[in-house]
Each structure stands twice: as structure tokens, then as C-alpha cells.
Amino acid sequence: MGRITKAHGLKGGIKLELYTDDPDRRFTPGAEFTLQVPSDSPWSGKTLTIDELRWYNGHPVAFFEGVADRTAAETLARAILWVEQDADAETGEDDAWYDHQLVGLRVLRDGVEVGTVARVDHLPAQDLLAIDTPSRGEVLVPFVSAIVPTVDITAGTVTVTPPTGLFEDPEDTSRPETVTPTDREG
């Protein structure tokens, strides 16, 4: 759901980097998060329950139960927040999927399987599907409707219409060597 970046203020506020497009639904009072932290962290094996999510200058700041001051907040820096998710839950949108629904789907191009979705990379500009292919290894495909027009969870497929060169080497377009006339005797 997100990553804790650093403490904010003196009362236990924590700045977050969000990995969800619906923070108002995910970060409601009482929501519980599992923590991904190093095994030697005092937070290892523990969960956090949110009290409140506020926005300061466009940045989310969370307040969690049991994190009462800056010192406690600093011990959580760089922790990853996870939430338990029903694997069969729908996103509520026709053209949105959870990562776990996409990973493992067969990728089809012109009806021919070209690989399998290995993971989804979430970048600021757009999401990318990482496709494992037998011929080129990993191929990163922009997850936009122009290139990924169809996702069929039931059939277990993703249809792609990538530009030339994404799944194969571009055609050799080099020009043949030109021959220049030589000086003639005579």
C-alpha cells in the first residue's frame, strides 16, 4: 500500500509514499497494515493501525496507534506497509486490476503467446508490465490501452499490440555499402 519515508513533526506523524490510487479508502481510521521491516527491527512481526491520514502540501502524512512521538516515528523509516487482500476481490472498475490478478497471465500478440506477465512496475509516468519471454528475456511493456487493449482474467490472457521492435529485433535497415567510381586511366 505504501512506504514510510520519514518522521513528520513531533507528534508521531509519518510521511508516506503511496502505492495505491485510492488512499481515502485504504488509509481510513482503523485500517491495519502488516509491516515489511528488517528482522532486527523492533517492529518486526508487528502491525500498525492508522488513526488518521492528513495531507500537508500535497504529501500524505499518517498517524498510527502506538506511534506517539518523533522518536517512535523515526524507527519506522523505510518500512513497507502491506494490507491483507482477498485474492478474489474486484477493484470496482472495469479497466483496473490488482497486481496479483495480472501476474502469471499469458501474453498474446496476434493470437500467438509471446510470454507471461512476471510483475507490474508502478512508475510515476505509467505502469509497466514485465513480460518474461523465451526469446528476449524480460520485456517491459507500457500498460496503456493503446498497447495493452485487452485483459481477460477469466481466460488468463493479456493481449498486446506493441510497436515493432519491442518483442523482436528491428528489421535490419542498414543501407548497402555504396561503391564509388574509381579513377579511369585513359
Short mmCIF file of N, CA and C in Angstrom, two decimals:
data_model
loop_
_atom_site.label_atom_id
_atom_site.label_comp_id
_atom_site.label_asym_id
_atom_site.label_seq_id
_atom_site.Cartn_x
_atom_site.Cartn_y
_atom_site.Cartn_z
N MET A 1 0.80 -1.19 0.00
CA MET A 1 0.00 0.00 0.00
C MET A 1 0.85 1.26 0.00
N GLY A 2 2.03 1.16 0.64
CA GLY A 2 2.87 2.34 0.69
C GLY A 2 4.17 2.07 1.41
N ARG A 3 4.99 3.11 1.46
CA ARG A 3 6.28 3.03 2.14
C ARG A 3 6.40 4.24 3.03
N ILE A 4 6.88 4.00 4.24
CA ILE A 4 7.13 5.09 5.18
C ILE A 4 8.45 5.74 4.78
N THR A 5 8.44 7.06 4.60
CA THR A 5 9.67 7.72 4.19
C THR A 5 10.41 8.31 5.37
N LYS A 6 9.71 9.12 6.21
CA LYS A 6 10.40 9.73 7.36
C LYS A 6 9.37 10.30 8.33
N ALA A 7 9.87 10.65 9.49
CA ALA A 7 9.01 11.27 10.51
C ALA A 7 8.61 12.67 10.07
N HIS A 8 7.44 13.10 10.56
CA HIS A 8 6.94 14.45 10.23
C HIS A 8 6.45 15.08 11.53
N GLY A 9 7.09 16.13 11.94
CA GLY A 9 6.68 16.82 13.16
C GLY A 9 7.10 16.09 14.42
N LEU A 10 6.54 16.53 15.55
CA LEU A 10 6.94 15.99 16.85
C LEU A 10 5.93 15.02 17.45
N LYS A 11 4.74 14.90 16.86
CA LYS A 11 3.65 14.12 17.46
C LYS A 11 3.43 12.76 16.80
N GLY A 12 4.46 12.20 16.17
CA GLY A 12 4.36 10.85 15.62
C GLY A 12 3.88 10.78 14.19
N GLY A 13 3.77 11.90 13.52
CA GLY A 13 3.38 11.87 12.11
C GLY A 13 4.45 11.22 11.26
N ILE A 14 4.00 10.52 10.21
CA ILE A 14 4.93 9.81 9.34
C ILE A 14 4.57 10.11 7.89
N LYS A 15 5.54 10.61 7.13
CA LYS A 15 5.31 10.85 5.70
C LYS A 15 5.30 9.51 4.96
N LEU A 16 4.40 9.41 3.99
CA LEU A 16 4.24 8.18 3.23
C LEU A 16 4.47 8.40 1.74
N GLU A 17 4.95 7.36 1.10
CA GLU A 17 4.96 7.27 -0.36
C GLU A 17 3.89 6.22 -0.67
N LEU A 18 2.80 6.64 -1.30
CA LEU A 18 1.66 5.74 -1.51
C LEU A 18 1.80 4.92 -2.78
N TYR A 19 1.40 3.64 -2.69
CA TYR A 19 1.38 2.74 -3.83
C TYR A 19 -0.05 2.38 -4.21
N THR A 20 -1.02 3.12 -3.75
CA THR A 20 -2.42 2.88 -4.06
C THR A 20 -3.00 4.11 -4.72
N ASP A 21 -3.95 3.89 -5.61
CA ASP A 21 -4.61 5.04 -6.23
C ASP A 21 -5.89 5.41 -5.49
N ASP A 22 -6.14 4.76 -4.36
CA ASP A 22 -7.33 5.05 -3.57
C ASP A 22 -6.98 5.19 -2.09
N PRO A 23 -6.15 6.18 -1.73
CA PRO A 23 -5.72 6.30 -0.34
C PRO A 23 -6.86 6.60 0.63
N ASP A 24 -7.90 7.30 0.17
CA ASP A 24 -9.02 7.61 1.06
C ASP A 24 -9.77 6.36 1.49
N ARG A 25 -9.75 5.32 0.69
CA ARG A 25 -10.40 4.06 1.06
C ARG A 25 -9.45 3.15 1.84
N ARG A 26 -8.18 3.15 1.47
CA ARG A 26 -7.20 2.25 2.11
C ARG A 26 -6.71 2.75 3.46
N PHE A 27 -6.58 4.07 3.60
CA PHE A 27 -5.99 4.64 4.82
C PHE A 27 -7.07 5.30 5.68
N THR A 28 -8.10 4.52 6.01
CA THR A 28 -9.17 5.02 6.87
C THR A 28 -8.85 4.66 8.32
N PRO A 29 -9.35 5.44 9.29
CA PRO A 29 -9.10 5.11 10.69
C PRO A 29 -9.50 3.66 10.99
N GLY A 30 -8.58 2.95 11.64
CA GLY A 30 -8.81 1.56 11.99
C GLY A 30 -8.21 0.56 11.01
N ALA A 31 -7.79 1.02 9.83
CA ALA A 31 -7.16 0.11 8.86
C ALA A 31 -5.85 -0.41 9.43
N GLU A 32 -5.63 -1.71 9.27
CA GLU A 32 -4.43 -2.34 9.83
C GLU A 32 -3.48 -2.74 8.72
N PHE A 33 -2.19 -2.49 8.95
CA PHE A 33 -1.15 -2.77 7.97
C PHE A 33 -0.11 -3.71 8.55
N THR A 34 0.32 -4.66 7.75
CA THR A 34 1.44 -5.51 8.09
C THR A 34 2.70 -4.77 7.67
N LEU A 35 3.75 -4.90 8.45
CA LEU A 35 4.99 -4.18 8.17
C LEU A 35 6.04 -5.09 7.55
N GLN A 36 6.71 -4.58 6.54
CA GLN A 36 7.88 -5.25 5.99
C GLN A 36 9.08 -4.45 6.46
N VAL A 37 9.81 -5.01 7.42
CA VAL A 37 10.97 -4.37 8.01
C VAL A 37 12.06 -5.42 8.20
N PRO A 38 13.31 -5.00 8.41
CA PRO A 38 14.36 -5.99 8.68
C PRO A 38 14.03 -6.80 9.94
N SER A 39 14.52 -8.03 9.99
CA SER A 39 14.20 -8.91 11.11
C SER A 39 14.72 -8.39 12.45
N ASP A 40 15.74 -7.53 12.43
CA ASP A 40 16.26 -6.99 13.68
C ASP A 40 15.55 -5.70 14.11
N SER A 41 14.54 -5.28 13.37
CA SER A 41 13.79 -4.07 13.72
C SER A 41 12.86 -4.35 14.90
N PRO A 42 12.67 -3.37 15.79
CA PRO A 42 11.71 -3.57 16.89
C PRO A 42 10.28 -3.73 16.38
N TRP A 43 10.02 -3.41 15.11
CA TRP A 43 8.68 -3.52 14.53
C TRP A 43 8.48 -4.85 13.79
N SER A 44 9.50 -5.70 13.74
CA SER A 44 9.40 -6.97 13.04
C SER A 44 8.27 -7.82 13.61
N GLY A 45 7.40 -8.31 12.72
CA GLY A 45 6.29 -9.16 13.13
C GLY A 45 5.10 -8.40 13.69
N LYS A 46 5.15 -7.08 13.69
CA LYS A 46 4.06 -6.28 14.25
C LYS A 46 3.22 -5.66 13.13
N THR A 47 2.08 -5.13 13.53
CA THR A 47 1.21 -4.42 12.60
C THR A 47 1.01 -2.99 13.10
N LEU A 48 0.55 -2.13 12.20
CA LEU A 48 0.20 -0.75 12.55
C LEU A 48 -1.26 -0.51 12.21
N THR A 49 -1.94 0.22 13.08
CA THR A 49 -3.33 0.61 12.84
C THR A 49 -3.37 2.12 12.71
N ILE A 50 -3.99 2.59 11.64
CA ILE A 50 -3.99 4.03 11.37
C ILE A 50 -5.06 4.76 12.20
N ASP A 51 -4.65 5.90 12.72
CA ASP A 51 -5.58 6.80 13.41
C ASP A 51 -6.13 7.82 12.43
N GLU A 52 -5.23 8.37 11.59
CA GLU A 52 -5.64 9.46 10.71
C GLU A 52 -4.63 9.62 9.57
N LEU A 53 -5.15 10.03 8.42
CA LEU A 53 -4.31 10.40 7.28
C LEU A 53 -4.60 11.85 6.97
N ARG A 54 -3.56 12.67 6.94
CA ARG A 54 -3.68 14.08 6.61
C ARG A 54 -2.81 14.38 5.40
N TRP A 55 -3.11 15.50 4.75
CA TRP A 55 -2.32 15.93 3.60
C TRP A 55 -1.69 17.26 3.92
N TYR A 56 -0.36 17.34 3.79
CA TYR A 56 0.41 18.56 4.00
C TYR A 56 1.16 18.88 2.72
N ASN A 57 0.84 20.03 2.12
CA ASN A 57 1.50 20.44 0.87
C ASN A 57 1.46 19.33 -0.18
N GLY A 58 0.33 18.64 -0.25
CA GLY A 58 0.16 17.59 -1.25
C GLY A 58 0.81 16.26 -0.90
N HIS A 59 1.38 16.14 0.29
CA HIS A 59 2.04 14.89 0.70
C HIS A 59 1.25 14.24 1.83
N PRO A 60 1.05 12.91 1.75
CA PRO A 60 0.30 12.23 2.80
C PRO A 60 1.14 12.04 4.06
N VAL A 61 0.52 12.33 5.19
CA VAL A 61 1.14 12.12 6.49
C VAL A 61 0.17 11.29 7.33
N ALA A 62 0.65 10.15 7.84
CA ALA A 62 -0.19 9.25 8.61
C ALA A 62 0.16 9.33 10.09
N PHE A 63 -0.87 9.09 10.90
CA PHE A 63 -0.71 8.98 12.35
C PHE A 63 -1.23 7.60 12.73
N PHE A 64 -0.37 6.81 13.40
CA PHE A 64 -0.70 5.43 13.74
C PHE A 64 -0.81 5.25 15.25
N GLU A 65 -1.66 4.30 15.67
CA GLU A 65 -1.78 3.95 17.09
C GLU A 65 -0.43 3.48 17.59
N GLY A 66 -0.03 3.93 18.77
CA GLY A 66 1.22 3.49 19.38
C GLY A 66 2.45 4.22 18.90
N VAL A 67 2.29 5.16 17.98
CA VAL A 67 3.42 5.96 17.50
C VAL A 67 3.12 7.39 17.93
N ALA A 68 3.57 7.72 19.17
CA ALA A 68 3.14 8.96 19.80
C ALA A 68 4.09 10.14 19.61
N ASP A 69 5.34 9.86 19.20
CA ASP A 69 6.28 10.97 19.09
C ASP A 69 7.25 10.74 17.93
N ARG A 70 8.06 11.73 17.71
CA ARG A 70 9.01 11.67 16.58
C ARG A 70 9.99 10.52 16.72
N THR A 71 10.45 10.24 17.92
CA THR A 71 11.42 9.16 18.14
C THR A 71 10.84 7.83 17.68
N ALA A 72 9.60 7.55 18.03
CA ALA A 72 8.95 6.30 17.61
C ALA A 72 8.76 6.29 16.09
N ALA A 73 8.36 7.42 15.53
CA ALA A 73 8.14 7.52 14.08
C ALA A 73 9.44 7.26 13.32
N GLU A 74 10.56 7.76 13.82
CA GLU A 74 11.84 7.57 13.14
C GLU A 74 12.26 6.11 13.05
N THR A 75 11.81 5.28 13.99
CA THR A 75 12.17 3.85 13.96
C THR A 75 11.46 3.11 12.84
N LEU A 76 10.46 3.75 12.23
CA LEU A 76 9.70 3.12 11.15
C LEU A 76 10.15 3.54 9.75
N ALA A 77 11.13 4.43 9.67
CA ALA A 77 11.59 4.93 8.37
C ALA A 77 11.94 3.77 7.43
N ARG A 78 11.47 3.85 6.21
CA ARG A 78 11.71 2.89 5.13
C ARG A 78 10.92 1.59 5.25
N ALA A 79 10.01 1.49 6.22
CA ALA A 79 9.17 0.30 6.33
C ALA A 79 8.15 0.30 5.20
N ILE A 80 7.80 -0.87 4.73
CA ILE A 80 6.78 -1.04 3.69
C ILE A 80 5.48 -1.45 4.38
N LEU A 81 4.37 -0.84 3.96
CA LEU A 81 3.06 -1.15 4.52
C LEU A 81 2.31 -2.09 3.58
N TRP A 82 1.83 -3.20 4.12
CA TRP A 82 1.06 -4.17 3.35
C TRP A 82 -0.32 -4.29 3.97
N VAL A 83 -1.29 -4.68 3.17
CA VAL A 83 -2.64 -4.92 3.67
C VAL A 83 -3.08 -6.28 3.16
N GLU A 84 -3.80 -7.01 4.01
CA GLU A 84 -4.35 -8.29 3.57
C GLU A 84 -5.42 -8.02 2.54
N GLN A 85 -5.39 -8.75 1.45
CA GLN A 85 -6.32 -8.53 0.34
C GLN A 85 -6.94 -9.85 -0.05
N ASP A 86 -8.25 -9.87 -0.19
CA ASP A 86 -8.93 -11.06 -0.69
C ASP A 86 -8.49 -11.26 -2.13
N ALA A 87 -7.92 -12.41 -2.43
CA ALA A 87 -7.38 -12.67 -3.77
C ALA A 87 -8.45 -12.60 -4.85
N ASP A 88 -9.70 -12.81 -4.50
CA ASP A 88 -10.78 -12.78 -5.48
C ASP A 88 -11.51 -11.45 -5.52
N ALA A 89 -11.09 -10.49 -4.70
CA ALA A 89 -11.78 -9.20 -4.66
C ALA A 89 -11.65 -8.46 -5.98
N GLU A 90 -12.71 -7.79 -6.36
CA GLU A 90 -12.70 -6.98 -7.58
C GLU A 90 -12.25 -5.57 -7.22
N THR A 91 -11.74 -4.86 -8.19
CA THR A 91 -11.28 -3.49 -7.96
C THR A 91 -12.42 -2.49 -7.96
N GLY A 92 -13.57 -2.88 -8.53
CA GLY A 92 -14.69 -1.96 -8.62
C GLY A 92 -14.65 -1.12 -9.89
N GLU A 93 -13.65 -1.35 -10.75
CA GLU A 93 -13.52 -0.64 -12.01
C GLU A 93 -13.37 -1.65 -13.14
N ASP A 94 -13.92 -1.30 -14.30
CA ASP A 94 -13.85 -2.22 -15.45
C ASP A 94 -12.44 -2.38 -16.00
N ASP A 95 -11.64 -1.34 -15.91
CA ASP A 95 -10.31 -1.38 -16.52
C ASP A 95 -9.19 -1.23 -15.49
N ALA A 96 -9.37 -1.86 -14.35
CA ALA A 96 -8.35 -1.83 -13.29
C ALA A 96 -8.23 -3.22 -12.68
N TRP A 97 -6.99 -3.61 -12.37
CA TRP A 97 -6.73 -4.93 -11.82
C TRP A 97 -5.68 -4.81 -10.74
N TYR A 98 -5.74 -5.73 -9.79
CA TYR A 98 -4.69 -5.83 -8.80
C TYR A 98 -3.51 -6.54 -9.43
N ASP A 99 -2.31 -6.24 -8.95
CA ASP A 99 -1.10 -6.86 -9.49
C ASP A 99 -1.19 -8.38 -9.47
N HIS A 100 -1.69 -8.94 -8.34
CA HIS A 100 -1.73 -10.40 -8.24
C HIS A 100 -2.67 -11.03 -9.26
N GLN A 101 -3.61 -10.25 -9.80
CA GLN A 101 -4.50 -10.77 -10.84
C GLN A 101 -3.80 -10.83 -12.19
N LEU A 102 -2.82 -9.98 -12.41
CA LEU A 102 -2.12 -9.91 -13.69
C LEU A 102 -0.92 -10.85 -13.78
N VAL A 103 -0.21 -11.01 -12.66
CA VAL A 103 0.99 -11.85 -12.65
C VAL A 103 0.61 -13.29 -13.00
N GLY A 104 1.32 -13.84 -13.98
CA GLY A 104 1.08 -15.21 -14.41
C GLY A 104 0.20 -15.32 -15.64
N LEU A 105 -0.45 -14.22 -16.07
CA LEU A 105 -1.28 -14.28 -17.27
C LEU A 105 -0.42 -14.48 -18.51
N ARG A 106 -0.94 -15.24 -19.46
CA ARG A 106 -0.27 -15.44 -20.74
C ARG A 106 -0.44 -14.18 -21.57
N VAL A 107 0.63 -13.78 -22.27
CA VAL A 107 0.61 -12.59 -23.10
C VAL A 107 0.52 -13.02 -24.56
N LEU A 108 -0.52 -12.50 -25.25
CA LEU A 108 -0.77 -12.86 -26.64
C LEU A 108 -0.54 -11.66 -27.55
N ARG A 109 0.09 -11.93 -28.68
CA ARG A 109 0.28 -10.92 -29.73
C ARG A 109 -0.18 -11.57 -31.03
N ASP A 110 -1.18 -11.00 -31.65
CA ASP A 110 -1.76 -11.57 -32.88
C ASP A 110 -2.16 -13.03 -32.65
N GLY A 111 -2.68 -13.35 -31.47
CA GLY A 111 -3.15 -14.69 -31.16
C GLY A 111 -2.07 -15.68 -30.79
N VAL A 112 -0.80 -15.25 -30.82
CA VAL A 112 0.33 -16.13 -30.51
C VAL A 112 0.90 -15.74 -29.15
N GLU A 113 1.14 -16.74 -28.31
CA GLU A 113 1.70 -16.46 -26.99
C GLU A 113 3.16 -16.03 -27.12
N VAL A 114 3.47 -14.87 -26.51
CA VAL A 114 4.84 -14.34 -26.57
C VAL A 114 5.53 -14.33 -25.21
N GLY A 115 4.77 -14.62 -24.13
CA GLY A 115 5.37 -14.62 -22.81
C GLY A 115 4.33 -14.66 -21.72
N THR A 116 4.80 -14.35 -20.51
CA THR A 116 3.95 -14.38 -19.32
C THR A 116 4.24 -13.13 -18.47
N VAL A 117 3.19 -12.57 -17.88
CA VAL A 117 3.37 -11.40 -17.01
C VAL A 117 4.11 -11.85 -15.75
N ALA A 118 5.28 -11.27 -15.51
CA ALA A 118 6.09 -11.61 -14.34
C ALA A 118 5.78 -10.70 -13.15
N ARG A 119 5.54 -9.41 -13.45
CA ARG A 119 5.24 -8.44 -12.38
C ARG A 119 4.72 -7.16 -13.02
N VAL A 120 4.27 -6.25 -12.17
CA VAL A 120 3.82 -4.94 -12.61
C VAL A 120 4.71 -3.91 -11.92
N ASP A 121 5.35 -3.05 -12.69
CA ASP A 121 6.17 -1.98 -12.13
C ASP A 121 5.35 -0.69 -12.16
N HIS A 122 5.24 -0.05 -11.00
CA HIS A 122 4.47 1.19 -10.89
C HIS A 122 5.45 2.36 -10.88
N LEU A 123 5.45 3.11 -11.96
CA LEU A 123 6.34 4.26 -12.10
C LEU A 123 5.51 5.54 -12.11
N PRO A 124 6.13 6.68 -11.86
CA PRO A 124 5.37 7.92 -11.82
C PRO A 124 4.61 8.24 -13.10
N ALA A 125 5.21 7.98 -14.26
CA ALA A 125 4.57 8.32 -15.52
C ALA A 125 3.49 7.32 -15.92
N GLN A 126 3.77 6.04 -15.74
CA GLN A 126 2.82 4.99 -16.11
C GLN A 126 3.28 3.67 -15.52
N ASP A 127 2.38 2.70 -15.54
CA ASP A 127 2.72 1.36 -15.09
C ASP A 127 3.32 0.58 -16.26
N LEU A 128 4.17 -0.39 -15.93
CA LEU A 128 4.78 -1.25 -16.94
C LEU A 128 4.50 -2.71 -16.58
N LEU A 129 4.19 -3.52 -17.59
CA LEU A 129 4.10 -4.96 -17.38
C LEU A 129 5.47 -5.54 -17.72
N ALA A 130 6.04 -6.29 -16.80
CA ALA A 130 7.29 -7.00 -17.05
C ALA A 130 6.90 -8.38 -17.58
N ILE A 131 7.24 -8.63 -18.84
CA ILE A 131 6.86 -9.87 -19.52
C ILE A 131 8.08 -10.76 -19.66
N ASP A 132 8.00 -11.98 -19.14
CA ASP A 132 9.05 -12.98 -19.36
C ASP A 132 8.80 -13.62 -20.72
N THR A 133 9.80 -13.53 -21.59
CA THR A 133 9.66 -14.11 -22.92
C THR A 133 10.76 -15.15 -23.12
N PRO A 134 10.48 -16.18 -23.92
CA PRO A 134 11.51 -17.19 -24.16
C PRO A 134 12.63 -16.69 -25.06
N SER A 135 12.35 -15.72 -25.94
CA SER A 135 13.36 -15.31 -26.90
C SER A 135 14.18 -14.09 -26.48
N ARG A 136 13.59 -13.16 -25.72
CA ARG A 136 14.29 -11.91 -25.39
C ARG A 136 14.49 -11.71 -23.90
N GLY A 137 14.10 -12.65 -23.08
CA GLY A 137 14.18 -12.45 -21.63
C GLY A 137 13.04 -11.55 -21.19
N GLU A 138 13.34 -10.61 -20.32
CA GLU A 138 12.30 -9.72 -19.81
C GLU A 138 12.08 -8.54 -20.75
N VAL A 139 10.82 -8.28 -21.06
CA VAL A 139 10.43 -7.14 -21.90
C VAL A 139 9.47 -6.29 -21.08
N LEU A 140 9.74 -4.98 -21.02
CA LEU A 140 8.87 -4.06 -20.29
C LEU A 140 7.90 -3.42 -21.28
N VAL A 141 6.61 -3.59 -21.01
CA VAL A 141 5.55 -3.10 -21.90
C VAL A 141 4.76 -2.03 -21.17
N PRO A 142 4.65 -0.82 -21.74
CA PRO A 142 3.81 0.21 -21.13
C PRO A 142 2.37 -0.30 -20.99
N PHE A 143 1.82 -0.21 -19.78
CA PHE A 143 0.48 -0.71 -19.51
C PHE A 143 -0.54 0.38 -19.83
N VAL A 144 -0.68 0.66 -21.12
CA VAL A 144 -1.62 1.66 -21.63
C VAL A 144 -2.53 0.97 -22.64
N SER A 145 -3.74 1.49 -22.80
CA SER A 145 -4.73 0.81 -23.65
C SER A 145 -4.30 0.71 -25.11
N ALA A 146 -3.48 1.63 -25.59
CA ALA A 146 -3.02 1.56 -26.98
C ALA A 146 -2.13 0.35 -27.23
N ILE A 147 -1.42 -0.11 -26.20
CA ILE A 147 -0.50 -1.24 -26.36
C ILE A 147 -1.04 -2.50 -25.70
N VAL A 148 -1.86 -2.34 -24.66
CA VAL A 148 -2.48 -3.48 -23.98
C VAL A 148 -4.00 -3.26 -24.03
N PRO A 149 -4.61 -3.59 -25.18
CA PRO A 149 -6.03 -3.29 -25.33
C PRO A 149 -6.98 -4.21 -24.56
N THR A 150 -6.53 -5.43 -24.25
CA THR A 150 -7.43 -6.39 -23.62
C THR A 150 -6.74 -7.16 -22.50
N VAL A 151 -7.42 -7.20 -21.35
CA VAL A 151 -7.02 -8.05 -20.23
C VAL A 151 -8.22 -8.94 -19.95
N ASP A 152 -8.04 -10.25 -20.04
CA ASP A 152 -9.13 -11.20 -19.79
C ASP A 152 -8.70 -12.13 -18.66
N ILE A 153 -9.08 -11.73 -17.45
CA ILE A 153 -8.70 -12.50 -16.26
C ILE A 153 -9.26 -13.92 -16.35
N THR A 154 -10.51 -14.05 -16.78
CA THR A 154 -11.16 -15.37 -16.86
C THR A 154 -10.40 -16.30 -17.81
N ALA A 155 -10.00 -15.78 -18.97
CA ALA A 155 -9.26 -16.59 -19.94
C ALA A 155 -7.78 -16.72 -19.58
N GLY A 156 -7.31 -15.88 -18.65
CA GLY A 156 -5.91 -15.93 -18.25
C GLY A 156 -4.96 -15.32 -19.27
N THR A 157 -5.47 -14.30 -20.01
CA THR A 157 -4.64 -13.71 -21.06
C THR A 157 -4.63 -12.19 -21.02
N VAL A 158 -3.55 -11.65 -21.58
CA VAL A 158 -3.39 -10.23 -21.83
C VAL A 158 -3.04 -10.13 -23.31
N THR A 159 -3.76 -9.29 -24.04
CA THR A 159 -3.46 -9.10 -25.46
C THR A 159 -2.65 -7.82 -25.62
N VAL A 160 -1.56 -7.91 -26.38
CA VAL A 160 -0.71 -6.74 -26.60
C VAL A 160 -0.63 -6.44 -28.10
N THR A 161 -0.51 -5.14 -28.40
CA THR A 161 -0.29 -4.67 -29.79
C THR A 161 0.89 -3.71 -29.75
N PRO A 162 2.08 -4.24 -29.48
CA PRO A 162 3.24 -3.38 -29.29
C PRO A 162 3.81 -2.86 -30.61
N PRO A 163 4.58 -1.79 -30.52
CA PRO A 163 5.27 -1.32 -31.71
C PRO A 163 6.35 -2.32 -32.12
N THR A 164 6.71 -2.29 -33.37
CA THR A 164 7.75 -3.17 -33.90
C THR A 164 9.04 -2.97 -33.11
N GLY A 165 9.67 -4.07 -32.78
CA GLY A 165 10.95 -4.00 -32.08
C GLY A 165 10.85 -4.26 -30.59
N LEU A 166 9.63 -4.24 -30.03
CA LEU A 166 9.50 -4.46 -28.59
C LEU A 166 9.71 -5.93 -28.24
N PHE A 167 9.19 -6.83 -29.07
CA PHE A 167 9.35 -8.26 -28.81
C PHE A 167 10.30 -8.94 -29.79
N GLU A 168 10.83 -8.19 -30.75
CA GLU A 168 11.76 -8.77 -31.71
C GLU A 168 12.76 -7.70 -32.09
N ASP A 169 13.85 -8.16 -32.68
CA ASP A 169 14.85 -7.21 -33.15
C ASP A 169 14.28 -6.48 -34.35
N PRO A 170 14.50 -5.18 -34.43
CA PRO A 170 14.01 -4.45 -35.59
C PRO A 170 14.66 -4.99 -36.86
N GLU A 171 13.95 -4.83 -37.95
CA GLU A 171 14.49 -5.26 -39.24
C GLU A 171 15.81 -4.55 -39.48
N ASP A 172 16.71 -5.22 -40.15
CA ASP A 172 17.99 -4.61 -40.48
C ASP A 172 17.75 -3.57 -41.57
N THR A 173 17.84 -2.31 -41.20
CA THR A 173 17.55 -1.23 -42.15
C THR A 173 18.81 -0.54 -42.63
N SER A 174 19.96 -1.16 -42.38
CA SER A 174 21.20 -0.52 -42.82
C SER A 174 21.26 -0.53 -44.34
N ARG A 175 21.87 0.47 -44.88
CA ARG A 175 21.99 0.58 -46.34
C ARG A 175 23.20 -0.21 -46.81
N PRO A 176 23.09 -0.77 -48.01
CA PRO A 176 24.28 -1.47 -48.53
C PRO A 176 25.38 -0.46 -48.79
N GLU A 177 26.58 -0.95 -48.71
CA GLU A 177 27.70 -0.05 -48.96
C GLU A 177 27.60 0.50 -50.37
N THR A 178 27.95 1.76 -50.51
CA THR A 178 27.94 2.36 -51.84
C THR A 178 29.32 2.21 -52.45
N VAL A 179 29.32 2.03 -53.73
CA VAL A 179 30.59 1.89 -54.44
C VAL A 179 30.83 3.19 -55.19
N THR A 180 32.01 3.72 -55.00
CA THR A 180 32.34 4.97 -55.70
C THR A 180 33.16 4.65 -56.94
N PRO A 181 32.94 5.40 -58.00
CA PRO A 181 33.74 5.13 -59.21
C PRO A 181 35.22 5.37 -58.93
N THR A 182 36.03 4.55 -59.54
CA THR A 182 37.48 4.74 -59.40
C THR A 182 37.99 5.57 -60.56
N ASP A 183 39.13 6.15 -60.36
CA ASP A 183 39.72 6.92 -61.47
C ASP A 183 40.01 5.97 -62.64
N ARG A 184 39.68 6.44 -63.81
CA ARG A 184 39.94 5.64 -65.00
C ARG A 184 41.20 6.13 -65.69
N GLU A 185 41.92 5.19 -66.17
CA GLU A 185 43.09 5.59 -66.95
C GLU A 185 42.68 5.83 -68.36
N GLY A 186 43.20 6.73 -68.93
CA GLY A 186 42.92 6.77 -70.30
C GLY A 186 42.69 7.95 -70.99
#
